[in-house]
Structure formats: structure tokens, C-alpha cells
PDB file of C-alpha atoms and ligand atoms in Angstrom:
ATOM      1  CA  MET A   1     133.495 110.622  96.494  1.00  0.00           C
ATOM      2  CA  GLU A   2     131.905 113.579  94.786  1.00  0.00           C
ATOM      3  CA  GLY A   3     128.605 112.875  93.071  1.00  0.00           C
ATOM      4  CA  LYS A   4     128.019 116.344  91.714  1.00  0.00           C
ATOM      5  CA  ALA A   5     130.639 116.507  88.971  1.00  0.00           C
ATOM      6  CA  LEU A   6     130.003 112.906  87.871  1.00  0.00           C
ATOM      7  CA  ALA A   7     126.254 113.582  87.771  1.00  0.00           C
ATOM      8  CA  GLU A   8     126.887 116.617  85.581  1.00  0.00           C
ATOM      9  CA  ARG A   9     128.872 114.484  83.162  1.00  0.00           C
ATOM     10  CA  ILE A  10     126.090 111.897  83.028  1.00  0.00           C
ATOM     11  CA  ARG A  11     123.505 114.602  82.383  1.00  0.00           C
ATOM     12  CA  ALA A  12     125.576 115.911  79.470  1.00  0.00           C
ATOM     13  CA  GLU A  13     125.744 112.369  78.049  1.00  0.00           C
ATOM     14  CA  VAL A  14     121.994 111.996  78.488  1.00  0.00           C
ATOM     15  CA  ALA A  15     121.398 115.329  76.712  1.00  0.00           C
ATOM     16  CA  ALA A  16     123.403 114.054  73.721  1.00  0.00           C
ATOM     17  CA  GLU A  17     121.413 110.794  73.667  1.00  0.00           C
ATOM     18  CA  VAL A  18     118.109 112.649  73.923  1.00  0.00           C
ATOM     19  CA  ALA A  19     119.098 114.849  70.987  1.00  0.00           C
ATOM     20  CA  GLN A  20     119.838 111.692  68.996  1.00  0.00           C
ATOM     21  CA  LEU A  21     116.635 109.861  69.990  1.00  0.00           C
ATOM     22  CA  GLY A  22     114.330 112.805  69.331  1.00  0.00           C
ATOM     23  CA  ASN A  23     111.220 113.564  71.384  1.00  0.00           C
ATOM     24  CA  LEU A  24     111.310 111.915  74.757  1.00  0.00           C
ATOM     25  CA  GLY A  25     108.631 112.278  77.424  1.00  0.00           C
ATOM     26  CA  LEU A  26     108.667 111.802  81.190  1.00  0.00           C
ATOM     27  CA  ALA A  27     105.514 112.117  83.298  1.00  0.00           C
ATOM     28  CA  THR A  28     105.414 112.356  87.065  1.00  0.00           C
ATOM     29  CA  LEU A  29     102.429 111.955  89.368  1.00  0.00           C
ATOM     30  CA  LEU A  30     102.422 113.542  92.794  1.00  0.00           C
ATOM     31  CA  VAL A  31      99.487 113.015  95.152  1.00  0.00           C
ATOM     32  CA  GLY A  32      99.153 115.367  98.109  1.00  0.00           C
ATOM     33  CA  ASP A  33     101.332 118.184  99.359  1.00  0.00           C
ATOM     34  CA  ASP A  34     104.259 116.489 101.107  1.00  0.00           C
ATOM     35  CA  LEU A  35     107.013 119.099 101.101  1.00  0.00           C
ATOM     36  CA  ALA A  36     109.961 116.724 100.562  1.00  0.00           C
ATOM     37  CA  SER A  37     108.137 114.988  97.675  1.00  0.00           C
ATOM     38  CA  ALA A  38     107.397 118.360  96.052  1.00  0.00           C
ATOM     39  CA  ILE A  39     111.092 119.281  96.271  1.00  0.00           C
ATOM     40  CA  TYR A  40     112.153 115.973  94.656  1.00  0.00           C
ATOM     41  CA  ILE A  41     109.612 116.417  91.866  1.00  0.00           C
ATOM     42  CA  ARG A  42     110.834 119.953  91.187  1.00  0.00           C
ATOM     43  CA  LEU A  43     114.455 118.763  90.982  1.00  0.00           C
ATOM     44  CA  LYS A  44     113.520 115.932  88.624  1.00  0.00           C
ATOM     45  CA  HIS A  45     111.631 118.263  86.286  1.00  0.00           C
ATOM     46  CA  ALA A  46     114.399 120.863  86.269  1.00  0.00           C
ATOM     47  CA  ALA A  47     116.908 118.118  85.378  1.00  0.00           C
ATOM     48  CA  ALA A  48     114.641 116.693  82.652  1.00  0.00           C
ATOM     49  CA  ASP A  49     114.155 120.155  81.111  1.00  0.00           C
ATOM     50  CA  GLU A  50     117.887 120.747  81.133  1.00  0.00           C
ATOM     51  CA  VAL A  51     118.584 117.616  79.039  1.00  0.00           C
ATOM     52  CA  GLY A  52     115.704 118.226  76.642  1.00  0.00           C
ATOM     53  CA  ILE A  53     113.233 115.649  77.984  1.00  0.00           C
ATOM     54  CA  ALA A  54     109.643 116.915  77.794  1.00  0.00           C
ATOM     55  CA  SER A  55     108.261 116.463  81.286  1.00  0.00           C
ATOM     56  CA  THR A  56     104.665 116.508  82.480  1.00  0.00           C
ATOM     57  CA  ASP A  57     104.055 117.319  86.119  1.00  0.00           C
ATOM     58  CA  LEU A  58     100.690 115.962  87.268  1.00  0.00           C
ATOM     59  CA  ARG A  59      99.691 117.129  90.745  1.00  0.00           C
ATOM     60  CA  LEU A  60      96.659 115.557  92.383  1.00  0.00           C
ATOM     61  CA  PRO A  61      94.984 116.588  95.646  1.00  0.00           C
ATOM     62  CA  VAL A  62      95.538 114.460  98.740  1.00  0.00           C
ATOM     63  CA  GLU A  63      91.906 113.239  98.645  1.00  0.00           C
ATOM     64  CA  THR A  64      92.405 111.658  95.176  1.00  0.00           C
ATOM     65  CA  SER A  65      90.971 108.131  95.228  1.00  0.00           C
ATOM     66  CA  GLU A  66      92.992 105.061  94.300  1.00  0.00           C
ATOM     67  CA  GLN A  67      90.787 104.560  91.238  1.00  0.00           C
ATOM     68  CA  GLU A  68      91.346 108.129  90.052  1.00  0.00           C
ATOM     69  CA  LEU A  69      95.091 107.652  90.363  1.00  0.00           C
ATOM     70  CA  LEU A  70      94.896 104.310  88.521  1.00  0.00           C
ATOM     71  CA  ASP A  71      92.953 106.058  85.729  1.00  0.00           C
ATOM     72  CA  HIS A  72      95.723 108.642  85.387  1.00  0.00           C
ATOM     73  CA  VAL A  73      98.326 105.870  85.239  1.00  0.00           C
ATOM     74  CA  ALA A  74      96.298 104.076  82.530  1.00  0.00           C
ATOM     75  CA  GLU A  75      96.128 107.284  80.502  1.00  0.00           C
ATOM     76  CA  LEU A  76      99.895 107.748  80.729  1.00  0.00           C
ATOM     77  CA  ASN A  77     100.441 104.078  79.821  1.00  0.00           C
ATOM     78  CA  ALA A  78      98.452 104.660  76.631  1.00  0.00           C
ATOM     79  CA  ASP A  79     100.065 107.997  75.783  1.00  0.00           C
ATOM     80  CA  GLU A  80     102.516 107.487  72.904  1.00  0.00           C
ATOM     81  CA  ALA A  81     104.405 110.670  73.837  1.00  0.00           C
ATOM     82  CA  VAL A  82     105.246 109.337  77.315  1.00  0.00           C
ATOM     83  CA  ASP A  83     108.350 107.133  77.589  1.00  0.00           C
ATOM     84  CA  GLY A  84     108.665 107.159  81.367  1.00  0.00           C
ATOM     85  CA  ILE A  85     106.180 107.290  84.254  1.00  0.00           C
ATOM     86  CA  LEU A  86     107.155 108.052  87.820  1.00  0.00           C
ATOM     87  CA  VAL A  87     104.681 107.963  90.704  1.00  0.00           C
ATOM     88  CA  GLN A  88     106.279 109.851  93.587  1.00  0.00           C
ATOM     89  CA  LEU A  89     106.204 107.778  96.786  1.00  0.00           C
ATOM     90  CA  PRO A  90     105.018 107.718  99.495  1.00  0.00           C
ATOM     91  CA  LEU A  91     101.352 107.869  98.518  1.00  0.00           C
ATOM     92  CA  PRO A  92      98.642 108.881 101.015  1.00  0.00           C
ATOM     93  CA  ALA A  93      97.669 106.035 103.358  1.00  0.00           C
ATOM     94  CA  HIS A  94      94.275 105.362 101.688  1.00  0.00           C
ATOM     95  CA  ILE A  95      95.986 104.350  98.438  1.00  0.00           C
ATOM     96  CA  ASP A  96      97.492 100.884  97.946  1.00  0.00           C
ATOM     97  CA  GLU A  97     101.000 101.769  96.758  1.00  0.00           C
ATOM     98  CA  ALA A  98     101.823  98.281  95.475  1.00  0.00           C
ATOM     99  CA  ARG A  99      98.658  98.225  93.368  1.00  0.00           C
ATOM    100  CA  VAL A 100      99.495 101.571  91.760  1.00  0.00           C
ATOM    101  CA  VAL A 101     103.075 100.495  91.009  1.00  0.00           C
ATOM    102  CA  ARG A 102     101.760  97.261  89.440  1.00  0.00           C
ATOM    103  CA  ALA A 103      99.486  99.342  87.195  1.00  0.00           C
ATOM    104  CA  ILE A 104     102.422 101.165  85.547  1.00  0.00           C
ATOM    105  CA  ASP A 105     103.398  99.698  82.186  1.00  0.00           C
ATOM    106  CA  PRO A 106     106.730  98.024  83.122  1.00  0.00           C
ATOM    107  CA  ILE A 107     108.406  99.312  79.958  1.00  0.00           C
ATOM    108  CA  LYS A 108     107.733 102.891  81.164  1.00  0.00           C
ATOM    109  CA  ASP A 109     108.655 102.197  84.810  1.00  0.00           C
ATOM    110  CA  VAL A 110     111.642 104.565  85.143  1.00  0.00           C
ATOM    111  CA  ASP A 111     111.704 104.024  88.921  1.00  0.00           C
ATOM    112  CA  GLY A 112     112.308 100.298  88.417  1.00  0.00           C
ATOM    113  CA  SER A 113     109.659  99.501  91.027  1.00  0.00           C
ATOM    114  CA  HIS A 114     107.273  97.311  89.018  1.00  0.00           C
ATOM    115  CA  PRO A 115     107.458  93.620  90.058  1.00  0.00           C
ATOM    116  CA  LEU A 116     108.569  92.659  86.547  1.00  0.00           C
ATOM    117  CA  ASN A 117     111.579  94.994  86.697  1.00  0.00           C
ATOM    118  CA  ALA A 118     112.319  94.074  90.327  1.00  0.00           C
ATOM    119  CA  GLY A 119     112.123  90.392  89.339  1.00  0.00           C
ATOM    120  CA  GLN A 120     114.435  90.864  86.365  1.00  0.00           C
ATOM    121  CA  LEU A 121     117.008  92.415  88.688  1.00  0.00           C
ATOM    122  CA  TYR A 122     116.659  89.517  91.134  1.00  0.00           C
ATOM    123  CA  LEU A 123     117.195  87.077  88.252  1.00  0.00           C
ATOM    124  CA  GLY A 124     120.383  88.907  87.259  1.00  0.00           C
ATOM    125  CA  ARG A 125     118.920  90.252  84.013  1.00  0.00           C
ATOM    126  CA  PRO A 126     118.282  93.895  84.898  1.00  0.00           C
ATOM    127  CA  THR A 127     115.872  95.923  82.762  1.00  0.00           C
ATOM    128  CA  LEU A 128     114.903  99.157  84.537  1.00  0.00           C
ATOM    129  CA  VAL A 129     116.622  99.422  87.935  1.00  0.00           C
ATOM    130  CA  PRO A 130     115.875 102.065  90.613  1.00  0.00           C
ATOM    131  CA  ALA A 131     117.998 105.172  90.037  1.00  0.00           C
ATOM    132  CA  THR A 132     119.683 105.441  93.458  1.00  0.00           C
ATOM    133  CA  PRO A 133     121.291 101.955  93.331  1.00  0.00           C
ATOM    134  CA  ILE A 134     122.515 102.590  89.769  1.00  0.00           C
ATOM    135  CA  GLY A 135     123.958 105.894  90.943  1.00  0.00           C
ATOM    136  CA  ILE A 136     125.765 104.135  93.799  1.00  0.00           C
ATOM    137  CA  LEU A 137     127.333 101.527  91.496  1.00  0.00           C
ATOM    138  CA  THR A 138     128.312 104.252  89.027  1.00  0.00           C
ATOM    139  CA  LEU A 139     130.080 106.159  91.818  1.00  0.00           C
ATOM    140  CA  LEU A 140     131.901 103.016  93.008  1.00  0.00           C
ATOM    141  CA  ASP A 141     133.066 102.362  89.441  1.00  0.00           C
ATOM    142  CA  GLU A 142     134.130 105.976  88.907  1.00  0.00           C
ATOM    143  CA  TYR A 143     136.424 105.699  91.935  1.00  0.00           C
ATOM    144  CA  GLU A 144     137.565 102.229  90.826  1.00  0.00           C
ATOM    145  CA  ILE A 145     136.518 100.555  94.070  1.00  0.00           C
ATOM    146  CA  PRO A 146     137.096  96.807  93.668  1.00  0.00           C
ATOM    147  CA  LEU A 147     133.857  94.878  94.128  1.00  0.00           C
ATOM    148  CA  GLU A 148     134.730  91.344  93.076  1.00  0.00           C
ATOM    149  CA  GLY A 149     135.346  89.334  96.246  1.00  0.00           C
ATOM    150  CA  ALA A 150     134.897  92.432  98.424  1.00  0.00           C
ATOM    151  CA  LYS A 151     132.811  92.256 101.574  1.00  0.00           C
ATOM    152  CA  ALA A 152     129.871  94.615 100.992  1.00  0.00           C
ATOM    153  CA  VAL A 153     127.461  95.549 103.768  1.00  0.00           C
ATOM    154  CA  VAL A 154     124.182  97.302 103.002  1.00  0.00           C
ATOM    155  CA  VAL A 155     122.306  98.908 105.903  1.00  0.00           C
ATOM    156  CA  GLY A 156     118.615  99.167 104.948  1.00  0.00           C
ATOM    157  CA  ARG A 157     116.373  96.823 102.970  1.00  0.00           C
ATOM    158  CA  SER A 158     113.884  99.105 101.213  1.00  0.00           C
ATOM    159  CA  ASN A 159     112.629  98.130  97.768  1.00  0.00           C
ATOM    160  CA  ILE A 160     113.977 101.355  96.294  1.00  0.00           C
ATOM    161  CA  VAL A 161     117.529 101.381  97.766  1.00  0.00           C
ATOM    162  CA  GLY A 162     118.690  98.578 100.086  1.00  0.00           C
ATOM    163  CA  LYS A 163     117.434  95.484  98.259  1.00  0.00           C
ATOM    164  CA  PRO A 164     118.286  96.581  94.697  1.00  0.00           C
ATOM    165  CA  VAL A 165     121.762  97.850  95.636  1.00  0.00           C
ATOM    166  CA  ALA A 166     122.434  94.518  97.365  1.00  0.00           C
ATOM    167  CA  GLN A 167     121.431  92.710  94.149  1.00  0.00           C
ATOM    168  CA  LEU A 168     123.689  94.895  92.006  1.00  0.00           C
ATOM    169  CA  LEU A 169     126.633  94.313  94.363  1.00  0.00           C
ATOM    170  CA  LEU A 170     125.954  90.575  94.304  1.00  0.00           C
ATOM    171  CA  GLN A 171     125.967  90.633  90.503  1.00  0.00           C
ATOM    172  CA  ARG A 172     129.382  92.241  90.673  1.00  0.00           C
ATOM    173  CA  ASN A 173     130.584  89.303  92.788  1.00  0.00           C
ATOM    174  CA  ALA A 174     130.791  91.092  96.122  1.00  0.00           C
ATOM    175  CA  THR A 175     129.906  89.057  99.208  1.00  0.00           C
ATOM    176  CA  VAL A 176     126.860  90.913 100.423  1.00  0.00           C
ATOM    177  CA  THR A 177     125.314  91.254 103.881  1.00  0.00           C
ATOM    178  CA  VAL A 178     122.057  93.162 104.287  1.00  0.00           C
ATOM    179  CA  CYS A 179     121.370  94.745 107.691  1.00  0.00           C
ATOM    180  CA  HIS A 180     118.137  96.215 109.034  1.00  0.00           C
ATOM    181  CA  SER A 181     116.467  97.333 112.235  1.00  0.00           C
ATOM    182  CA  ARG A 182     116.546  93.811 113.720  1.00  0.00           C
ATOM    183  CA  THR A 183     120.215  93.157 112.987  1.00  0.00           C
ATOM    184  CA  ALA A 184     121.686  91.905 116.273  1.00  0.00           C
ATOM    185  CA  ASP A 185     125.050  93.671 116.177  1.00  0.00           C
ATOM    186  CA  LEU A 186     125.172  96.357 113.509  1.00  0.00           C
ATOM    187  CA  ALA A 187     128.670  97.578 114.453  1.00  0.00           C
ATOM    188  CA  ARG A 188     130.096  94.078 114.020  1.00  0.00           C
ATOM    189  CA  GLU A 189     128.690  93.905 110.488  1.00  0.00           C
ATOM    190  CA  THR A 190     129.614  97.428 109.367  1.00  0.00           C
ATOM    191  CA  SER A 191     133.142  97.268 110.753  1.00  0.00           C
ATOM    192  CA  SER A 192     133.913  94.253 108.552  1.00  0.00           C
ATOM    193  CA  ALA A 193     132.787  95.975 105.323  1.00  0.00           C
ATOM    194  CA  ASP A 194     135.179  96.874 102.509  1.00  0.00           C
ATOM    195  CA  VAL A 195     132.207  98.572 100.867  1.00  0.00           C
ATOM    196  CA  LEU A 196     129.555 100.018 103.171  1.00  0.00           C
ATOM    197  CA  VAL A 197     126.263 101.384 101.849  1.00  0.00           C
ATOM    198  CA  VAL A 198     124.056 103.032 104.463  1.00  0.00           C
ATOM    199  CA  ALA A 199     120.423 103.766 103.588  1.00  0.00           C
ATOM    200  CA  ALA A 200     118.426 103.850 106.806  1.00  0.00           C
ATOM    201  CA  GLY A 201     117.337 107.465 107.242  1.00  0.00           C
ATOM    202  CA  ARG A 202     118.781 107.691 110.788  1.00  0.00           C
ATOM    203  CA  THR A 203     121.185 110.507 111.668  1.00  0.00           C
ATOM    204  CA  ALA A 204     124.592 109.256 112.880  1.00  0.00           C
ATOM    205  CA  LEU A 205     123.483 105.614 112.794  1.00  0.00           C
ATOM    206  CA  VAL A 206     126.994 104.685 111.695  1.00  0.00           C
ATOM    207  CA  THR A 207     129.738 106.294 113.766  1.00  0.00           C
ATOM    208  CA  ALA A 208     133.435 106.530 112.848  1.00  0.00           C
ATOM    209  CA  GLY A 209     134.181 103.574 115.119  1.00  0.00           C
ATOM    210  CA  MET A 210     131.844 101.355 113.081  1.00  0.00           C
ATOM    211  CA  VAL A 211     133.803 101.821 109.837  1.00  0.00           C
ATOM    212  CA  LYS A 212     136.723  99.645 108.708  1.00  0.00           C
ATOM    213  CA  ALA A 213     139.959 101.524 107.954  1.00  0.00           C
ATOM    214  CA  GLY A 214     140.305 101.999 104.192  1.00  0.00           C
ATOM    215  CA  ALA A 215     136.677 101.181 103.411  1.00  0.00           C
ATOM    216  CA  ALA A 216     134.532 102.849 100.742  1.00  0.00           C
ATOM    217  CA  VAL A 217     131.447 104.323 102.400  1.00  0.00           C
ATOM    218  CA  ILE A 218     128.329 105.392 100.540  1.00  0.00           C
ATOM    219  CA  ASP A 219     126.001 107.466 102.689  1.00  0.00           C
ATOM    220  CA  VAL A 220     122.548 107.440 101.104  1.00  0.00           C
ATOM    221  CA  GLY A 221     120.681 108.935 104.047  1.00  0.00           C
ATOM    222  CA  ILE A 222     119.033 112.336 103.823  1.00  0.00           C
ATOM    223  CA  ASN A 223     117.984 113.655 107.208  1.00  0.00           C
ATOM    224  CA  ARG A 224     116.673 117.151 107.813  1.00  0.00           C
ATOM    225  CA  THR A 225     118.120 118.551 111.028  1.00  0.00           C
ATOM    226  CA  ASP A 226     118.501 122.022 112.560  1.00  0.00           C
ATOM    227  CA  ALA A 227     122.036 121.950 111.181  1.00  0.00           C
ATOM    228  CA  GLY A 228     120.708 121.300 107.648  1.00  0.00           C
ATOM    229  CA  LEU A 229     120.791 118.102 105.571  1.00  0.00           C
ATOM    230  CA  VAL A 230     122.895 115.312 107.044  1.00  0.00           C
ATOM    231  CA  GLY A 231     123.426 111.675 106.157  1.00  0.00           C
ATOM    232  CA  ASP A 232     123.308 108.456 108.192  1.00  0.00           C
ATOM    233  CA  VAL A 233     127.074 108.292 108.702  1.00  0.00           C
ATOM    234  CA  ASP A 234     129.004 110.510 111.104  1.00  0.00           C
ATOM    235  CA  PRO A 235     131.202 112.754 108.883  1.00  0.00           C
ATOM    236  CA  GLY A 236     134.085 111.851 111.241  1.00  0.00           C
ATOM    237  CA  ALA A 237     134.157 108.482 109.450  1.00  0.00           C
ATOM    238  CA  MET A 238     135.841 110.285 106.523  1.00  0.00           C
ATOM    239  CA  GLU A 239     139.065 110.130 108.574  1.00  0.00           C
ATOM    240  CA  ILE A 240     138.850 106.332 108.758  1.00  0.00           C
ATOM    241  CA  ALA A 241     137.441 105.462 105.333  1.00  0.00           C
ATOM    242  CA  ALA A 242     139.501 105.684 102.153  1.00  0.00           C
ATOM    243  CA  PHE A 243     136.461 106.938 100.225  1.00  0.00           C
ATOM    244  CA  MET A 244     133.189 108.403 101.421  1.00  0.00           C
ATOM    245  CA  THR A 245     130.319 110.313  99.844  1.00  0.00           C
ATOM    246  CA  PRO A 246     129.353 113.683 101.325  1.00  0.00           C
ATOM    247  CA  VAL A 247     125.758 114.634 102.166  1.00  0.00           C
ATOM    248  CA  PRO A 248     124.623 116.645 100.303  1.00  0.00           C
ATOM    249  CA  GLY A 249     126.501 116.335  97.008  1.00  0.00           C
ATOM    250  CA  GLY A 250     127.124 112.581  96.986  1.00  0.00           C
ATOM    251  CA  VAL A 251     124.370 110.125  96.114  1.00  0.00           C
ATOM    252  CA  GLY A 252     121.595 112.732  95.704  1.00  0.00           C
ATOM    253  CA  PRO A 253     122.764 114.260  92.399  1.00  0.00           C
ATOM    254  CA  MET A 254     123.566 110.774  91.085  1.00  0.00           C
ATOM    255  CA  THR A 255     119.980 109.667  91.695  1.00  0.00           C
ATOM    256  CA  ILE A 256     118.590 112.452  89.519  1.00  0.00           C
ATOM    257  CA  ALA A 257     121.145 111.867  86.749  1.00  0.00           C
ATOM    258  CA  CYS A 258     120.453 108.112  86.747  1.00  0.00           C
ATOM    259  CA  LEU A 259     116.715 108.721  86.613  1.00  0.00           C
ATOM    260  CA  LEU A 260     117.301 110.629  83.373  1.00  0.00           C
ATOM    261  CA  GLN A 261     119.436 107.725  82.138  1.00  0.00           C
ATOM    262  CA  ASN A 262     116.519 105.429  82.934  1.00  0.00           C
ATOM    263  CA  ALA A 263     114.189 107.619  80.866  1.00  0.00           C
ATOM    264  CA  VAL A 264     116.550 107.192  77.899  1.00  0.00           C
ATOM    265  CA  ARG A 265     116.730 103.436  78.547  1.00  0.00           C
ATOM    266  CA  ALA A 266     112.919 103.212  78.688  1.00  0.00           C
ATOM    267  CA  ALA A 267     112.714 105.120  75.394  1.00  0.00           C
ATOM    268  CA  ARG A 268     115.180 102.660  73.816  1.00  0.00           C
ATOM    269  CA  PHE A 269     113.098  99.715  75.047  1.00  0.00           C
ATOM    270  CA  ARG A 270     109.922 101.270  73.638  1.00  0.00           C
ATOM    271  CA  ARG A 271     111.575 101.992  70.301  1.00  0.00           C
ATOM    272  CA  GLY A 272     112.904  98.452  70.024  1.00  0.00           C
ATOM    273  CA  ALA A 273     116.571  99.484  70.251  1.00  0.00           C
ATOM    274  CA  LEU A 274     116.824  97.276  73.359  1.00  0.00           C
ATOM    275  CA  ALA A 275     114.809  94.094  73.892  1.00  0.00           C
ATOM    276  CA  PHE A 276     112.316  94.254  76.752  1.00  0.00           C
ATOM    277  CA  PRO A 277     111.148  90.886  78.122  1.00  0.00           C
ATOM    278  CA  ALA A 278     107.509  90.113  77.391  1.00  0.00           C
ATOM    279  CA  ALA A 279     105.323  90.210  80.523  1.00  0.00           C
TER     280      ALA A 279
HETATM  281  P1  LIG B 301     113.102 103.239 104.292  1.00  0.00           P
HETATM  282  O1  LIG B 301     112.154 102.654 103.302  1.00  0.00           O
HETATM  283  O2  LIG B 301     112.583 103.999 105.452  1.00  0.00           O
HETATM  284  O3  LIG B 301     114.024 102.056 104.832  1.00  0.00           O
HETATM  285  C1  LIG B 301     114.928 102.255 105.862  1.00  0.00           C
HETATM  286  C2  LIG B 301     115.658 100.971 106.132  1.00  0.00           C
HETATM  287  O4  LIG B 301     116.604 101.219 107.167  1.00  0.00           O
HETATM  288  C3  LIG B 301     114.756  99.840 106.603  1.00  0.00           C
HETATM  289  O5  LIG B 301     115.100  98.643 105.952  1.00  0.00           O
HETATM  290  C4  LIG B 301     115.033  99.760 108.099  1.00  0.00           C
HETATM  291  O6  LIG B 301     114.941  98.449 108.629  1.00  0.00           O
HETATM  292  C5  LIG B 301     116.473 100.219 108.157  1.00  0.00           C
HETATM  293  N1  LIG B 301     116.761 100.782 109.487  1.00  0.00           N
HETATM  294  C6  LIG B 301     116.066 101.731 110.140  1.00  0.00           C
HETATM  295  N2  LIG B 301     116.624 101.953 111.366  1.00  0.00           N
HETATM  296  C7  LIG B 301     117.674 101.121 111.462  1.00  0.00           C
HETATM  297  C8  LIG B 301     118.619 100.863 112.477  1.00  0.00           C
HETATM  298  N3  LIG B 301     118.584 101.511 113.643  1.00  0.00           N
HETATM  299  N4  LIG B 301     119.560  99.940 112.238  1.00  0.00           N
HETATM  300  C9  LIG B 301     119.624  99.275 111.073  1.00  0.00           C
HETATM  301  N5  LIG B 301     118.734  99.473 110.053  1.00  0.00           N
HETATM  302  C10 LIG B 301     117.775 100.382 110.265  1.00  0.00           C
HETATM  303  O7  LIG B 301     114.130 104.211 103.595  1.00  0.00           O
HETATM  304  P2  LIG B 301     114.701 104.357 102.089  1.00  0.00           P
HETATM  305  O8  LIG B 301     113.620 104.801 101.195  1.00  0.00           O
HETATM  306  O9  LIG B 301     115.525 103.179 101.721  1.00  0.00           O
HETATM  307  O10 LIG B 301     115.689 105.574 102.353  1.00  0.00           O
HETATM  308  C11 LIG B 301     116.733 105.505 103.289  1.00  0.00           C
HETATM  309  C12 LIG B 301     117.379 106.857 103.420  1.00  0.00           C
HETATM  310  O11 LIG B 301     117.945 107.194 102.165  1.00  0.00           O
HETATM  311  C13 LIG B 301     116.438 107.997 103.761  1.00  0.00           C
HETATM  312  O12 LIG B 301     117.122 108.951 104.542  1.00  0.00           O
HETATM  313  C14 LIG B 301     116.098 108.589 102.407  1.00  0.00           C
HETATM  314  O13 LIG B 301     115.753 109.967 102.492  1.00  0.00           O
HETATM  315  C15 LIG B 301     117.411 108.430 101.715  1.00  0.00           C
HETATM  316  N6  LIG B 301     117.321 108.357 100.242  1.00  0.00           N
HETATM  317  C16 LIG B 301     118.208 109.103  99.568  1.00  0.00           C
HETATM  318  C17 LIG B 301     118.216 109.058  98.199  1.00  0.00           C
HETATM  319  C18 LIG B 301     119.225 109.884  97.470  1.00  0.00           C
HETATM  320  O14 LIG B 301     119.084 110.076  96.276  1.00  0.00           O
HETATM  321  N7  LIG B 301     120.266 110.365  98.136  1.00  0.00           N
HETATM  322  C19 LIG B 301     117.316 108.248  97.505  1.00  0.00           C
HETATM  323  C20 LIG B 301     116.436 107.456  98.238  1.00  0.00           C
HETATM  324  C21 LIG B 301     116.463 107.514  99.626  1.00  0.00           C
HETATM  325  P3  LIG B 301     113.567  97.599 108.698  1.00  0.00           P
HETATM  326  O15 LIG B 301     113.354  97.110 107.291  1.00  0.00           O
HETATM  327  O16 LIG B 301     113.859  96.520 109.646  1.00  0.00           O
HETATM  328  O17 LIG B 301     112.509  98.557 109.149  1.00  0.00           O
END
């Protein structure tokens, strides 16, 4: 399941929508000098530029206080030219991440992390949903993977991938199991999955023998190894699965494309073209 070409198509669609909507602004906040975070921010800005979204790249030193960061968020909330705000996680340990996320105006929360947006998803009335789970569902739909009645297993329960993708699969009438580090017998769960989403950040956590023949496997993991970037699923599983995403070139490009889609969605909410629930 190739994410690259599909992501390119989505970006072209977003570019057309941006041209129609007029000025659209995305602001990112990065605290500290984490290398991986800096790479993600650079990719997001390059993608935003390409589709005509004006992006602001705020970089703050690692010693930035929580209050200083909250002040920046408040400024961006009030800035009429900003449709979407993204605070790159993780934040340094002295900053309360949940508090910062709560401070973002939910209508500008393009990461879908604010409790209001997370709650809307849980209630089955999604507003702004994290980009990676949307990208995963878009890939499954592109390859026409049946979800209704399918047994879906999600490995990982983070707020940004595991939990929201489980909710989206549930909404599509899959029967969903969520696994995590305390799951008693991971292989038993994964080997029963028609649709397997793995987002744990552990190289080769899922081996070929843990995959059901004919399954659709989405490997979300990004692990830096001496051999380069690898996922959480042994590539040998491609021989067993009917569909599987490569790493890199699978979910990664979809995440960026769906973030841009979220920026357009946030702009539509702000301009009243879509109704946003009152807080
Ligand atoms: P995270 O917050 O670290 O969560 C990892 C999850 O995996 C946790 O729920 C953890 O369980 C579970 N886990 C860890 N070891 C496990 C094991 N041995 N067996 C079963 N479950 C295990 O990670 P994340 O932010 O969701 O990201 C997961 C991976 O996806 C990372 O490699 C990240 O780089 C990648 N990622 C990729 C994209 C993309 O666009 N391709 C986007 C986001 C993330 P507990 O809850 O019990 O600790």
C-alpha cells in the first residue's frame, strides 16, 4: 500500500482548495532542539509552502518556560491570519504538555489533540482528528479494504495514533481490539486481525508469523536503525499479508498530506463553511 502517490494526489487537492479559500495560515511551535522534531517541522513547512499555505515557524529555546509558551499560543489564538496551530510534541519535561494542548483554540487545533476534538471523536462526531489516523483510514479506503464487520487490531494506545485510529475503525463498524505493552499474548491478537495497525515504535515487534494470511497491515512505526528507517513490522510479513504499507513511503507521507487537509478543514470551520461545536 503506497502512501506516496496517494499523498501527492491529496496535496494537489488541498492546493486547489487553498486557492479557492484564499489566504490560509498555519503556525507551528517547536521548543528545544530535538533532531527528529526539527525534521518533522521542516517537512510540514515544505508541504504547506507547496500547497500555498502561509506557514509560520516559531522556534523557542529549550529553557522556554511553560508560561512563555502559553503566551505564544494565546497570541496565535488571537491572530486572525492563523487558521491552524500545531505545537510539536514532545515538549521538554518542565512543560505540562496537556496544559499547553488545552490552551490551543480547539477550532485551530490541526493536530486534533485538544480534549474537545478528542471528545468529539469519541462521541462519533469528529471535528479535527489527528492526521496519522485519518491518513491510515484514507489508505485503507484507497485500497478498498473492507472494514465493516472486519476484525481490526491496533497495537499502541497513544493519544495521537492508537486511540484515535481505534475510534475511526469502530465508527466504520470494525470490531476493534487495542493492544499495548501489557497485552498478555500479542501474537494471539495480531494473528486474528483482518486489519492490523501497528504503532508502537518497536523494531520488528510484529513478525511474519504474527500476521494472518490475507490481512491488511498498516505499519505506522518509524524506528531509526543502522540500516536506516524501519517500521514495527518485519518486512517479511509482506509475503503473508495481502496488503501492507512500506516504511518509509507508507503512512509517513499520508500524515503530512492529512495535516494539510486538517488546515483546510480548520479554515472552513473558522469561516463558518462547516459548523464547529460551541465549547
Ligand atoms: P507512543 O506514544 O510511544 O506509544 C507507543 C504505544 O505502543 C504505547 O501504547 C505502548 O504501550 C505500545 N507498546 C510499546 N511497546 C509495546 C510492546 N512490546 N507490545 C505492545 N505494545 C507496545 O508512540 P506513538 O506516538 O503512538 O508512535 C508510535 C510509532 O509510530 C513511533 O515509532 C512513531 O515514530 C511512529 N509515528 C509515525 C507517524 C507517521 O506519520 N508515520 C506518526 C506518528 C507516530 P503502553 O501504552 O502500554 O506503554
